[in-house]
GROMACS .gro file of C-alpha atoms in nm:
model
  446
    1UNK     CA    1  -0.042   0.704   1.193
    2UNK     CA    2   0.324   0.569   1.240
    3UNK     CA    3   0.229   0.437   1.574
    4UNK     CA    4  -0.091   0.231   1.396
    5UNK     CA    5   0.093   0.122   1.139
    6UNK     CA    6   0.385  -0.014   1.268
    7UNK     CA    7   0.370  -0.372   1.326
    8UNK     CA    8   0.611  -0.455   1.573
    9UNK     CA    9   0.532  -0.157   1.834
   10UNK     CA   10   0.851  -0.009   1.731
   11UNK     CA   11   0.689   0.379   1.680
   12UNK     CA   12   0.552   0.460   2.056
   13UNK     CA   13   0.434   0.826   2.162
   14UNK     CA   14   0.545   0.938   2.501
   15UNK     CA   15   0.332   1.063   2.785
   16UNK     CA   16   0.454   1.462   2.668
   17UNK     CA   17   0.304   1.364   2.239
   18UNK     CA   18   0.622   1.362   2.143
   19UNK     CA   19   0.679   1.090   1.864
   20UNK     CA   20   0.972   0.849   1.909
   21UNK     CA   21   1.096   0.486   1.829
   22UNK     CA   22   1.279   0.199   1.958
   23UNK     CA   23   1.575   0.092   1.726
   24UNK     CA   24   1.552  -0.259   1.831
   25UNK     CA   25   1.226  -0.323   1.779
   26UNK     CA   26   1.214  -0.210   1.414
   27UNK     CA   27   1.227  -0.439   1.125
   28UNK     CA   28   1.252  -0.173   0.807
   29UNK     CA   29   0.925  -0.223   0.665
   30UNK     CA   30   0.904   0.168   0.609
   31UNK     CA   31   0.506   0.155   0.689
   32UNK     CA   32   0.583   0.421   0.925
   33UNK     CA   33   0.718   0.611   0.653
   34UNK     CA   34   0.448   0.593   0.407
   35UNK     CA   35   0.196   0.654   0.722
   36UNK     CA   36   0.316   0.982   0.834
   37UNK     CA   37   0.190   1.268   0.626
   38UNK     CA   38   0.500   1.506   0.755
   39UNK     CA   39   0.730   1.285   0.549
   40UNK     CA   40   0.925   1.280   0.909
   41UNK     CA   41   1.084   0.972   0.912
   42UNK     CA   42   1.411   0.838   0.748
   43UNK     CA   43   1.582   0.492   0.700
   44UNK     CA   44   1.911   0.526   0.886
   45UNK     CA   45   2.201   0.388   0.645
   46UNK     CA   46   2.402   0.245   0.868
   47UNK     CA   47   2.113   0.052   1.089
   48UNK     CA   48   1.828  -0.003   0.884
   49UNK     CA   49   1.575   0.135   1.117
   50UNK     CA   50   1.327   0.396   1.101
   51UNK     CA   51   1.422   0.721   1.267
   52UNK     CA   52   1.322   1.098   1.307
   53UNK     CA   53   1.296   1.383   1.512
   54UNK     CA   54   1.247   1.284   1.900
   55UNK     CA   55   1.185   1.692   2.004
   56UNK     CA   56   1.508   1.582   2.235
   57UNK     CA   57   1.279   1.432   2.451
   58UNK     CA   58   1.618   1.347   2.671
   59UNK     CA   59   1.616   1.695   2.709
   60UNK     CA   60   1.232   1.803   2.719
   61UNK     CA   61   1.200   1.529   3.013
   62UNK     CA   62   1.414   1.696   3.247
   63UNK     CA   63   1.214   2.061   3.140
   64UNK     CA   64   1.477   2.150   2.892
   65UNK     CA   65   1.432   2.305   2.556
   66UNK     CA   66   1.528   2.117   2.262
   67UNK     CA   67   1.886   2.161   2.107
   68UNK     CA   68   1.717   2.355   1.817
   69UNK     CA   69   1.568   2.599   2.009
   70UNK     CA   70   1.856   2.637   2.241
   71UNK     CA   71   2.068   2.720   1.943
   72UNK     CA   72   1.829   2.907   1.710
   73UNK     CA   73   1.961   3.290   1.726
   74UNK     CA   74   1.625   3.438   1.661
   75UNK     CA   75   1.442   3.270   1.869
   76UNK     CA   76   1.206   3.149   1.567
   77UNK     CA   77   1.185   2.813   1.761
   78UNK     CA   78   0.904   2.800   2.024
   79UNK     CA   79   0.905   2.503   2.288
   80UNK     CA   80   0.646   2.480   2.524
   81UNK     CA   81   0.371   2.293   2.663
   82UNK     CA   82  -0.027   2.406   2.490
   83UNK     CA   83  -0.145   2.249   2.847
   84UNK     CA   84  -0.048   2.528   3.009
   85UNK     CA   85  -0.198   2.849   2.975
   86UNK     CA   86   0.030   3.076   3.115
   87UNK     CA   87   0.268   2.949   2.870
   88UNK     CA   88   0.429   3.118   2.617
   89UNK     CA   89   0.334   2.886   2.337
   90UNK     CA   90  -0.018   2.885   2.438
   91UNK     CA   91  -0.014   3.278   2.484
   92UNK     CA   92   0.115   3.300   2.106
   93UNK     CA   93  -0.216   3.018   2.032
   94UNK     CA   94  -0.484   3.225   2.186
   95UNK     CA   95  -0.335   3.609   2.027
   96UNK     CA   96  -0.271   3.498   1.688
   97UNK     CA   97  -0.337   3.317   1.421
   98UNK     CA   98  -0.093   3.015   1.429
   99UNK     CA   99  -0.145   2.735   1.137
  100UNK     CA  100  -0.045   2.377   1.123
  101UNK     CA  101   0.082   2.124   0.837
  102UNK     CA  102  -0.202   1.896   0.699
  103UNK     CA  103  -0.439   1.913   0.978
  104UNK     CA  104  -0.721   1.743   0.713
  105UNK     CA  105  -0.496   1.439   0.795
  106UNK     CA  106  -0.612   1.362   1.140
  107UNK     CA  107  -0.346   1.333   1.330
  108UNK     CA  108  -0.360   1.639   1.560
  109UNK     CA  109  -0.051   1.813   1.492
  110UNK     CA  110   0.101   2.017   1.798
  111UNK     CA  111   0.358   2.244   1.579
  112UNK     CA  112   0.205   2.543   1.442
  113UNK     CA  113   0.357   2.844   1.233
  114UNK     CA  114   0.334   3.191   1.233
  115UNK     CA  115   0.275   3.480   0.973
  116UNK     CA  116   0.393   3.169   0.734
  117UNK     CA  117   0.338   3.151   0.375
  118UNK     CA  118   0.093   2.884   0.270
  119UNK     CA  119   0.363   2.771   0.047
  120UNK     CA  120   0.640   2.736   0.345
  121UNK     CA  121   0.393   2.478   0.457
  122UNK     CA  122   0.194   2.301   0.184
  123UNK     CA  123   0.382   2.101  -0.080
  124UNK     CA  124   0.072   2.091  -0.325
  125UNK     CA  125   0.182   2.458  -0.350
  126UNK     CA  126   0.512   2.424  -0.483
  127UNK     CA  127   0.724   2.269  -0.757
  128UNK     CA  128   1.075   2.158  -0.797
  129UNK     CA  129   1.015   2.113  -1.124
  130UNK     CA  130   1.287   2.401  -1.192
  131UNK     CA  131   1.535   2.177  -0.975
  132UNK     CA  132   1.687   2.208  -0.595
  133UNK     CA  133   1.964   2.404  -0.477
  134UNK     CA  134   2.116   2.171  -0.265
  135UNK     CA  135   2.022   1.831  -0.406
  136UNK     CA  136   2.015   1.613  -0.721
  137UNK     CA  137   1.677   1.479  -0.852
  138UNK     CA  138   1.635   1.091  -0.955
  139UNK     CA  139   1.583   1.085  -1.276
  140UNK     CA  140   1.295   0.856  -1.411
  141UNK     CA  141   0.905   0.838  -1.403
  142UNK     CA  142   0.876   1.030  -1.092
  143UNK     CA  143   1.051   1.336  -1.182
  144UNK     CA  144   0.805   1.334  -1.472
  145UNK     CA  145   0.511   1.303  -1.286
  146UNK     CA  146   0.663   1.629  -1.080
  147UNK     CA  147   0.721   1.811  -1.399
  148UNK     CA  148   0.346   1.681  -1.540
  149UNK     CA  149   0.232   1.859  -1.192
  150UNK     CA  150   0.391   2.136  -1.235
  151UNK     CA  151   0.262   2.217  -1.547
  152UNK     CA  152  -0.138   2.100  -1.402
  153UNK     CA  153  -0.122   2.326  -1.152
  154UNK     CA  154   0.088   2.630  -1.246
  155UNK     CA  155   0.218   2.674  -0.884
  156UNK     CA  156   0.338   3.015  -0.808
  157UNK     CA  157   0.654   2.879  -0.562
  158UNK     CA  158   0.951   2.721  -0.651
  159UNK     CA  159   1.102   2.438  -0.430
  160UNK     CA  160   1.453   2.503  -0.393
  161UNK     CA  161   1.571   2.371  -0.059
  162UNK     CA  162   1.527   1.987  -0.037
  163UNK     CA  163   1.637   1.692  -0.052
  164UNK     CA  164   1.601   1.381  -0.302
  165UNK     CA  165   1.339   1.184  -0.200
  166UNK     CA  166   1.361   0.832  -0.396
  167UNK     CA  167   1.012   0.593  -0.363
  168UNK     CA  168   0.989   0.410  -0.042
  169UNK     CA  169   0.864   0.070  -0.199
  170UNK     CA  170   0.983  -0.064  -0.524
  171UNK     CA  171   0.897  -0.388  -0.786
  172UNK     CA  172   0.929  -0.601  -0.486
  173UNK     CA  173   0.602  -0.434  -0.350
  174UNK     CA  174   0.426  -0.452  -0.706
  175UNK     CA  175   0.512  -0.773  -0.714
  176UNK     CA  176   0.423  -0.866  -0.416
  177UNK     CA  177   0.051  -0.712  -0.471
  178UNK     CA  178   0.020  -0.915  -0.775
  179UNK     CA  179   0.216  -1.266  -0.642
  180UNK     CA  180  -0.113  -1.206  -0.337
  181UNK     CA  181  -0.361  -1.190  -0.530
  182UNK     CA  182  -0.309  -1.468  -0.785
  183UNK     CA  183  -0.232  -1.684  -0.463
  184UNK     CA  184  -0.612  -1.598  -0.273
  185UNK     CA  185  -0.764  -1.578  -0.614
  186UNK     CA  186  -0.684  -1.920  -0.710
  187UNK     CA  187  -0.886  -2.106  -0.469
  188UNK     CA  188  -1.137  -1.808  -0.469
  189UNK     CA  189  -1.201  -1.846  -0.881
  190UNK     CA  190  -1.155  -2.234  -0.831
  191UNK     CA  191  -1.492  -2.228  -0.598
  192UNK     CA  192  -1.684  -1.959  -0.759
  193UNK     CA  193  -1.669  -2.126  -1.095
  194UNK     CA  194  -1.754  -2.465  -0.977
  195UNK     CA  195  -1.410  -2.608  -1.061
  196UNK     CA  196  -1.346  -2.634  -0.710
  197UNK     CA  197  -1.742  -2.767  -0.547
  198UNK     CA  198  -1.807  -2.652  -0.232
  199UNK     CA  199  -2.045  -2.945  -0.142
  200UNK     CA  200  -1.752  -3.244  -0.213
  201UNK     CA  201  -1.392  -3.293  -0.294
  202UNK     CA  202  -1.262  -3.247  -0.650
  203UNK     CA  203  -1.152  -3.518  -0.833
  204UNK     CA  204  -0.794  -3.608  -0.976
  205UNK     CA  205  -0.562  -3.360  -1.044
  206UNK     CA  206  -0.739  -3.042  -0.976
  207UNK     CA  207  -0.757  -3.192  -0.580
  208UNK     CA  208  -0.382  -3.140  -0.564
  209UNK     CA  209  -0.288  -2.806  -0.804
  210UNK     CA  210  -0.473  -2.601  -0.692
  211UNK     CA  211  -0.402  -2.560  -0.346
  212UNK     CA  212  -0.047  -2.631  -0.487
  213UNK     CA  213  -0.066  -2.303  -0.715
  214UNK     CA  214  -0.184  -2.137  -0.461
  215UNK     CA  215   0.081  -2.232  -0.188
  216UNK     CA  216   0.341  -2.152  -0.445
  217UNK     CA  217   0.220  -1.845  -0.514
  218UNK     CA  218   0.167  -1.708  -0.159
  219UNK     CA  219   0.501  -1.860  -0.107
  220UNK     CA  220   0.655  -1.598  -0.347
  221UNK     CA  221   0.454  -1.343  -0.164
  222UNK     CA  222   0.632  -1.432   0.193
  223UNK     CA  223   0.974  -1.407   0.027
  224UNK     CA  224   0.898  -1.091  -0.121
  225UNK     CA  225   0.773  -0.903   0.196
  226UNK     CA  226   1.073  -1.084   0.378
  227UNK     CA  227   1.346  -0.918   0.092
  228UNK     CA  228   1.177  -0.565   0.084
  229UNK     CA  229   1.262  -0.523   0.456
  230UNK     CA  230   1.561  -0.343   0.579
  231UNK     CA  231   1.607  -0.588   0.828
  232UNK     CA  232   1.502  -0.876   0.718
  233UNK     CA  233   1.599  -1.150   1.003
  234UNK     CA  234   1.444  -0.957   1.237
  235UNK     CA  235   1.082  -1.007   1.055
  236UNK     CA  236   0.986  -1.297   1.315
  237UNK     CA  237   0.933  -0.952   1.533
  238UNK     CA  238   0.590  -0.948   1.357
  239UNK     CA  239   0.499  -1.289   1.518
  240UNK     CA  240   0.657  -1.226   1.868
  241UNK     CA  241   0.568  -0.874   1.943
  242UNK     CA  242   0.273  -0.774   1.684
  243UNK     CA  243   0.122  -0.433   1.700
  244UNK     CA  244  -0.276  -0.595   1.643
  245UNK     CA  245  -0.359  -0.237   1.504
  246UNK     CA  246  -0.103  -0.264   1.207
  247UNK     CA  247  -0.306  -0.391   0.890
  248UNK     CA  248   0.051  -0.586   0.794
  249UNK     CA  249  -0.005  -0.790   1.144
  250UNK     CA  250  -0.353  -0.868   1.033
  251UNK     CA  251  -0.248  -0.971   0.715
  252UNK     CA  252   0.039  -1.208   0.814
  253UNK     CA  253  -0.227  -1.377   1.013
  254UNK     CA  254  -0.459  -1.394   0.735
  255UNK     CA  255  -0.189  -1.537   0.530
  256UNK     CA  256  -0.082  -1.768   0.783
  257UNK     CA  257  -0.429  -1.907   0.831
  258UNK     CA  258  -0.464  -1.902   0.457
  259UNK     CA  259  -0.147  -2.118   0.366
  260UNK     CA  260  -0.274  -2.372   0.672
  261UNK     CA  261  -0.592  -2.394   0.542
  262UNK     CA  262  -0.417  -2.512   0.229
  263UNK     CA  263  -0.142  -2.687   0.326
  264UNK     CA  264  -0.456  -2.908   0.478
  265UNK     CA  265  -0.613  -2.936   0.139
  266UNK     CA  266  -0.295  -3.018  -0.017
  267UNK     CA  267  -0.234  -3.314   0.264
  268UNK     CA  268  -0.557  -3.450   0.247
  269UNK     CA  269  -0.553  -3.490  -0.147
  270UNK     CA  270  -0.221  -3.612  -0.143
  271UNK     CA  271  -0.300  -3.906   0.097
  272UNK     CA  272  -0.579  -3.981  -0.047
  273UNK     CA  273  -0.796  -3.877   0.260
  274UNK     CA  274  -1.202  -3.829   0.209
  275UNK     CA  275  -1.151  -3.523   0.480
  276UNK     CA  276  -1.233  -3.279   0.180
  277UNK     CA  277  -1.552  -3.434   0.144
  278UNK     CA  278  -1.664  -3.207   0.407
  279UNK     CA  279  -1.752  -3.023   0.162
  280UNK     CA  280  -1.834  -2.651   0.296
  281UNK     CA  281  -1.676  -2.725   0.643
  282UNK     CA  282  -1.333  -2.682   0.419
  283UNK     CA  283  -1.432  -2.477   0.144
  284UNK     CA  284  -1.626  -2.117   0.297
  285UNK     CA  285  -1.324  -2.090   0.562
  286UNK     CA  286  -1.037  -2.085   0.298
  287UNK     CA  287  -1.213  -1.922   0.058
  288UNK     CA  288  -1.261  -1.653   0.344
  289UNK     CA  289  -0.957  -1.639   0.418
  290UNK     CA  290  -0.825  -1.614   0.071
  291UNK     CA  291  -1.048  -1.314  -0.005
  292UNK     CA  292  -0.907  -1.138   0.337
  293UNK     CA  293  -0.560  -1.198   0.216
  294UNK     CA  294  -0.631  -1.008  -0.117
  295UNK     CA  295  -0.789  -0.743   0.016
  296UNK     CA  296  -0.630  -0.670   0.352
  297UNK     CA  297  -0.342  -0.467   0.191
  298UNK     CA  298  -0.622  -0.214   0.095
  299UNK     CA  299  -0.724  -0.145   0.473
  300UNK     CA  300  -0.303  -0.121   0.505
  301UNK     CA  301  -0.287   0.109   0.234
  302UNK     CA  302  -0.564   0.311   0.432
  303UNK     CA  303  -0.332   0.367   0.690
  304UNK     CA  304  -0.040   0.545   0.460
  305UNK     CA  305  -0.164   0.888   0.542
  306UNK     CA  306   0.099   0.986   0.363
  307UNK     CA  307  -0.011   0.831   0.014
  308UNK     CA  308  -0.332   0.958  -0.056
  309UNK     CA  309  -0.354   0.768  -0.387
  310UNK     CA  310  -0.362   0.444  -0.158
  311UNK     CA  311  -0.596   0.570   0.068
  312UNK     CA  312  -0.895   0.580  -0.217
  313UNK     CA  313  -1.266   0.418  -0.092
  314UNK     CA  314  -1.276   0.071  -0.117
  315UNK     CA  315  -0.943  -0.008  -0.244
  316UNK     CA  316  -0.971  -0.387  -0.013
  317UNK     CA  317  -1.305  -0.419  -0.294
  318UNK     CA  318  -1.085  -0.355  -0.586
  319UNK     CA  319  -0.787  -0.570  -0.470
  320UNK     CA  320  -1.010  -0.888  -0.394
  321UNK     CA  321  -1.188  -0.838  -0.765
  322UNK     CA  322  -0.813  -0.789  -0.861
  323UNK     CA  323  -0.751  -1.140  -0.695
  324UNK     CA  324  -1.054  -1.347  -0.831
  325UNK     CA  325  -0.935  -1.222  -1.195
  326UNK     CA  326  -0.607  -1.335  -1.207
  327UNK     CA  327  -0.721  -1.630  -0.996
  328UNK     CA  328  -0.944  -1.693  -1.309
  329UNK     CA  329  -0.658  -1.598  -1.547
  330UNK     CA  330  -0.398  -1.826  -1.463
  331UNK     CA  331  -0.661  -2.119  -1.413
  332UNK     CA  332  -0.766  -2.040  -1.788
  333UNK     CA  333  -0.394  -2.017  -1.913
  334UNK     CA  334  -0.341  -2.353  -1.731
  335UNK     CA  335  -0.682  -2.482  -1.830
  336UNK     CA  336  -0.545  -2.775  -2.070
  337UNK     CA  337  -0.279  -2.924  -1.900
  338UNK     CA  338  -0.537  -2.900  -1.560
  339UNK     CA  339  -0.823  -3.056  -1.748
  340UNK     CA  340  -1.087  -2.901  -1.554
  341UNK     CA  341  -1.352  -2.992  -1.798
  342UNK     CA  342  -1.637  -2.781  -2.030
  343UNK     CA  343  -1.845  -2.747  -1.710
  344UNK     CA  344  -1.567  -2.571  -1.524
  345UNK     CA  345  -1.409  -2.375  -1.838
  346UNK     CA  346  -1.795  -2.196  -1.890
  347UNK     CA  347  -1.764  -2.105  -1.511
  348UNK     CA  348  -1.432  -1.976  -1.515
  349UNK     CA  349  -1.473  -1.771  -1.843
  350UNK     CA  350  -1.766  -1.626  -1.655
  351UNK     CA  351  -1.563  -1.518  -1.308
  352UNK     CA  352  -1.315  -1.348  -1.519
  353UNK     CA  353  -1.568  -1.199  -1.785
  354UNK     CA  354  -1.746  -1.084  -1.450
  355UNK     CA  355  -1.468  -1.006  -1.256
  356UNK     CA  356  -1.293  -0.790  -1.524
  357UNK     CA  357  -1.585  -0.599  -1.593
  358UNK     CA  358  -1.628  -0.517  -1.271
  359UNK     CA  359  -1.292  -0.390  -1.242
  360UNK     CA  360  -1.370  -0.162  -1.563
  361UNK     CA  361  -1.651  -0.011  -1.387
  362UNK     CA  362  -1.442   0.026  -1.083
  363UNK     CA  363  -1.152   0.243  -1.323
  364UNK     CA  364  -1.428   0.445  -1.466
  365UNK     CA  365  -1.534   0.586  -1.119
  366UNK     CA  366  -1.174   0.576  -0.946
  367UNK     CA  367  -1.229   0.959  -0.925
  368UNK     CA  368  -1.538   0.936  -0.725
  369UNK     CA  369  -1.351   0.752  -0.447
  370UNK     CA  370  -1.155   1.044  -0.285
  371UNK     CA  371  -1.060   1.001   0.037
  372UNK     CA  372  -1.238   1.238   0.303
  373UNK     CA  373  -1.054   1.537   0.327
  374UNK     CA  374  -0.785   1.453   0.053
  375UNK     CA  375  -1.005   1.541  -0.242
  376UNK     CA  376  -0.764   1.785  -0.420
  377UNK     CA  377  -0.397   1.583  -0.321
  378UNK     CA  378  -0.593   1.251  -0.454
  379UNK     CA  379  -0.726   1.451  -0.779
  380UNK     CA  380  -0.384   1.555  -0.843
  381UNK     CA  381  -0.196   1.232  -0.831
  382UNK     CA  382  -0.493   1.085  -0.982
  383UNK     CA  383  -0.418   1.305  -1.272
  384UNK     CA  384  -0.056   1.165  -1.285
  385UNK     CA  385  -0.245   0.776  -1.409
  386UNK     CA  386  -0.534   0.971  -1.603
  387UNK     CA  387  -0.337   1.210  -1.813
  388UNK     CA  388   0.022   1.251  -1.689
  389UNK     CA  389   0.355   1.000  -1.749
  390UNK     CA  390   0.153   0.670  -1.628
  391UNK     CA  391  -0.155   0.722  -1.893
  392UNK     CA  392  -0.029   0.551  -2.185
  393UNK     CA  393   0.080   0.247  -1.961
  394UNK     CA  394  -0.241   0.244  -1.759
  395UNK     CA  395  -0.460   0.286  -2.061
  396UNK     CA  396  -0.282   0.047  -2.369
  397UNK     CA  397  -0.146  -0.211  -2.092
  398UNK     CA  398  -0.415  -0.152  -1.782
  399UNK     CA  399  -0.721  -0.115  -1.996
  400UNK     CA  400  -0.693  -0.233  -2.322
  401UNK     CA  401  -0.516  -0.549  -2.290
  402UNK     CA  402  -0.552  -0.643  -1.925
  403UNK     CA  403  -0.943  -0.567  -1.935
  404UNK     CA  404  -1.138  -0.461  -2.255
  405UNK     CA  405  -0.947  -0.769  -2.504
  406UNK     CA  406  -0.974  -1.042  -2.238
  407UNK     CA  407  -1.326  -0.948  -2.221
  408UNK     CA  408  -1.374  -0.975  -2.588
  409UNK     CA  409  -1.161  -1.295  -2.608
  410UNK     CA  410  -1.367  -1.451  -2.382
  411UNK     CA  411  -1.678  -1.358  -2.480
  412UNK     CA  412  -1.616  -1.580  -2.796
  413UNK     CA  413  -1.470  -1.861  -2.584
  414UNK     CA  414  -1.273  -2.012  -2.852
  415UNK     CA  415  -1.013  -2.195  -2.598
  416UNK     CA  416  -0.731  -2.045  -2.791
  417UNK     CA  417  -0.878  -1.693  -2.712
  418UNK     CA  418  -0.944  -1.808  -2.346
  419UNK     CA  419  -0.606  -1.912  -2.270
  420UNK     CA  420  -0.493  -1.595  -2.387
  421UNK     CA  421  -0.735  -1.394  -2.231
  422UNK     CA  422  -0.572  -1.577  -1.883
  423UNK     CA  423  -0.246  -1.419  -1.996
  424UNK     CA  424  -0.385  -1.065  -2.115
  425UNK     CA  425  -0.510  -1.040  -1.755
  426UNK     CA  426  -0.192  -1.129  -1.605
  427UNK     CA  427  -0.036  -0.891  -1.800
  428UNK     CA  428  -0.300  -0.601  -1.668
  429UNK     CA  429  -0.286  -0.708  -1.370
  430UNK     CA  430   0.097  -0.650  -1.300
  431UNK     CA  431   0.086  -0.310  -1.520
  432UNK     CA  432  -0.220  -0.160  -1.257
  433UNK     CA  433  -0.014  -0.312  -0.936
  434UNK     CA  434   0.282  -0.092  -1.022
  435UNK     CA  435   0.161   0.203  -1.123
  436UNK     CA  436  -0.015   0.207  -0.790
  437UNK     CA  437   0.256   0.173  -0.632
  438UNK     CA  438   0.494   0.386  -0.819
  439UNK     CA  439   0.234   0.673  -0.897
  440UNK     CA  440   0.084   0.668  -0.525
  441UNK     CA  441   0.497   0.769  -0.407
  442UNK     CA  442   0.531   1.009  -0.718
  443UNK     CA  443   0.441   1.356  -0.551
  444UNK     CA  444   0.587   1.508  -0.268
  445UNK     CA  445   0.419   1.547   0.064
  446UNK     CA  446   0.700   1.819   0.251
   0.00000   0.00000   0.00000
């Protein structure tokens, strides 16, 4: 999964499987991270770039054993190549009963343990709730989400040799999520309500603000993916060697053709230029491409193998009704001082009454959306938004006034209500962003 996710080609695999990286080529976006399931990879302080365990491939190349195994007195270290079956490794494969990490994952692991105990292996087994030996825990929501697991599942083992493991993506990924999605949903609300008509050009000052709010917004967006990288002037590496497979390549494309799209509108209005009365010729494209841009980072978030909360069934469905509701929302907050009229005030109300209650049907049956394979790790840090330190946030802030008071604000359309209703979703909207986020990092995964 490191290798697909990457986006500048930086993770490779060598002809022997053995998993390895070029320093150059990486840019810090810790996707790799977040992809592998072995929590294998590390930011290296001084450089920036992602790093792990090669399996001294220097060494392996030249058919020598790895430093580990060279040094291990015990020999507990087993190198050896499962191709061959006069090998000792495969010998030890074929006569007992050898067990890998996290094989549900899909990725084919090639080390395997022996006569291990299922909590040497499996971190869904353990708890450092009790605290490490040899480390200090970060204090804040995630600790309490470890303790809140503890307590769920009663485990047996106690963690006691680790390390602190502080969340790989911060606010500037929340925001991020939620700067995306007002951007695409802008023109996407702006269209589906009529404000925006797909046959003809709008007239006055809608022509030019909303492209404009949208631009500005996606904008944002581009500085914040820029800042969250380790390296961040190397991020032109995504343009001039893209990995096609990584879902953050397709996505800077889909922004890129996005913002051009409306950087077009925004020309055309501003000069005065009857291009826009092409009507759908303009309108289906950048609508299309706005609802890719909201919901690509659900197909990316598919390929964290490593966040299982992320992976959930049709997250890209729930980001792009995200994205057409706080389209809708800040259109209604702005609705005065836009002037879009009582024709296009009905339709908006309606996208976001829709919208929004789509979204609540969507939170009711977020349990039903497991991931194949994943059921019990996505029940578990489920759990952690359900009943454990991010309920009362998801459930006052989330629910109530993000989704169920908007609804009933706007289902009395009193503009007062409306515009507030715009705000209320807003609001929701940036409370369920980072609690995805922040919950989806919360557990451990080694």
């Amino acid at each position: 999964p490191c290798v697909t996710s990457c986006p500048t080609g930086a993770r490779q695999t060598r002809m022997a499987g053995i998993g390895d990286g070029d320093p150059k080529a990486c840019i810090g976006c810790k996707s790799c991270m977040q992809g592998c399931p072995y929590d294998a990879l590390y930011i290296n302080p001084d450089k920036g770039t992602a790093e792990k365990c090669h399996f001294c491939a220097h060494r392996t190349e030249q058919g020598l054993a790895p430093a580990c195994a060279v040094v291990c007195p015990t020999e507990a270290i087993i190198p050896g190549d499962f191709d061959d079956p006069s090998s000792w490794v495969s010998r030890l494969k074929r006569e007992h009963e050898l067990v890998a990490r996290k094989p549900e994952a899909g990725t084919g692991p090639n080390v395997f343990y022996r006569e291990v105990g299922a909590a040497g292996i499996d971190p869904l087994k353990t708890s450092d709730a009790g605290g490490h030996l040899w480390a200090a825990r970060h204090p804040g929501l995630e600790l309490e989400a470890r303790e809140f697991d503890a307590l769920e599942k009663q485990a047996a083992a106690r963690t006691t040799y680790d390390v602190a493991h502080p969340p790989l993506w911060g606010w500037k990924i929340s925001a991020y999520l939620l700067t995306k999605a007002i951007a695409a949903g802008v023109f996407v609300a702006a269209v589906a309500s009529g404000v925006w008509p797909l046959d003809s050009a709008p007239s006055g000052r809608l022509a030019l603000c909303i492209p404009a709010l949208a631009l500005f917004f996606l904008g944002v967006t581009s500085l914040l993916l820029v800042a969250d990288l380790k390296r961040p002037e190397r991020f032109f590496l995504i343009l001039t060697h893209p990995n096609t497979k990584s879902w953050l390549v397709r996505g800077t494309y889909a922004l890129i053709a996005y913002g051009t799209l409306l950087t077009f509108g925004l020309a055309w209005s501003w000069l005065g230029i009857d291009a826009l009365s092409l009507g759908y010729v303009y309108s289906l494209p950048t609508m299309l491409a706005g609802l890719i841009s909201a919901g690509y980072t659900g197909w990316l978030f598919g390929q964290a193998k490593g966040r299982v909360l992320w992976m959930q069934q049709g997250l890209w469905l729930r980001l792009m009704l995200q994205s057409v509701a706080g389209g809708a929302g800040l259109l209604l907050l702005l609705g005065r001082w836009l002037g879009f009229g009582e024709v296009g005030a009905v339709g908006l109300n309606g996208v976001a009454l829709v919208s929004v209650g789509l979204l609540l049907f969507f939170t009711v049956f977020v349990g039903q959306l497991a991931p194949k394979g994943r059921a019990e790790e996505y029940a578990r840090t489920l759990a952690l938004i359900k009943r454990g330190p991010y309920a009362k946030e998801h459930a006052f802030i989330g629910l109530f006034l993000g989704m169920l008071l908007p609804m009933v604000l706007l289902a009395f359309a009193h503009p007062l209500g409306v515009e507030l209703a715009g705000a209320l979703i807003l609001v929701g909207l940036w409370s369920e962003k980072s609690v995805l986020v922040r919950a989806g990092q919360a557990l451990p995964i080694s």
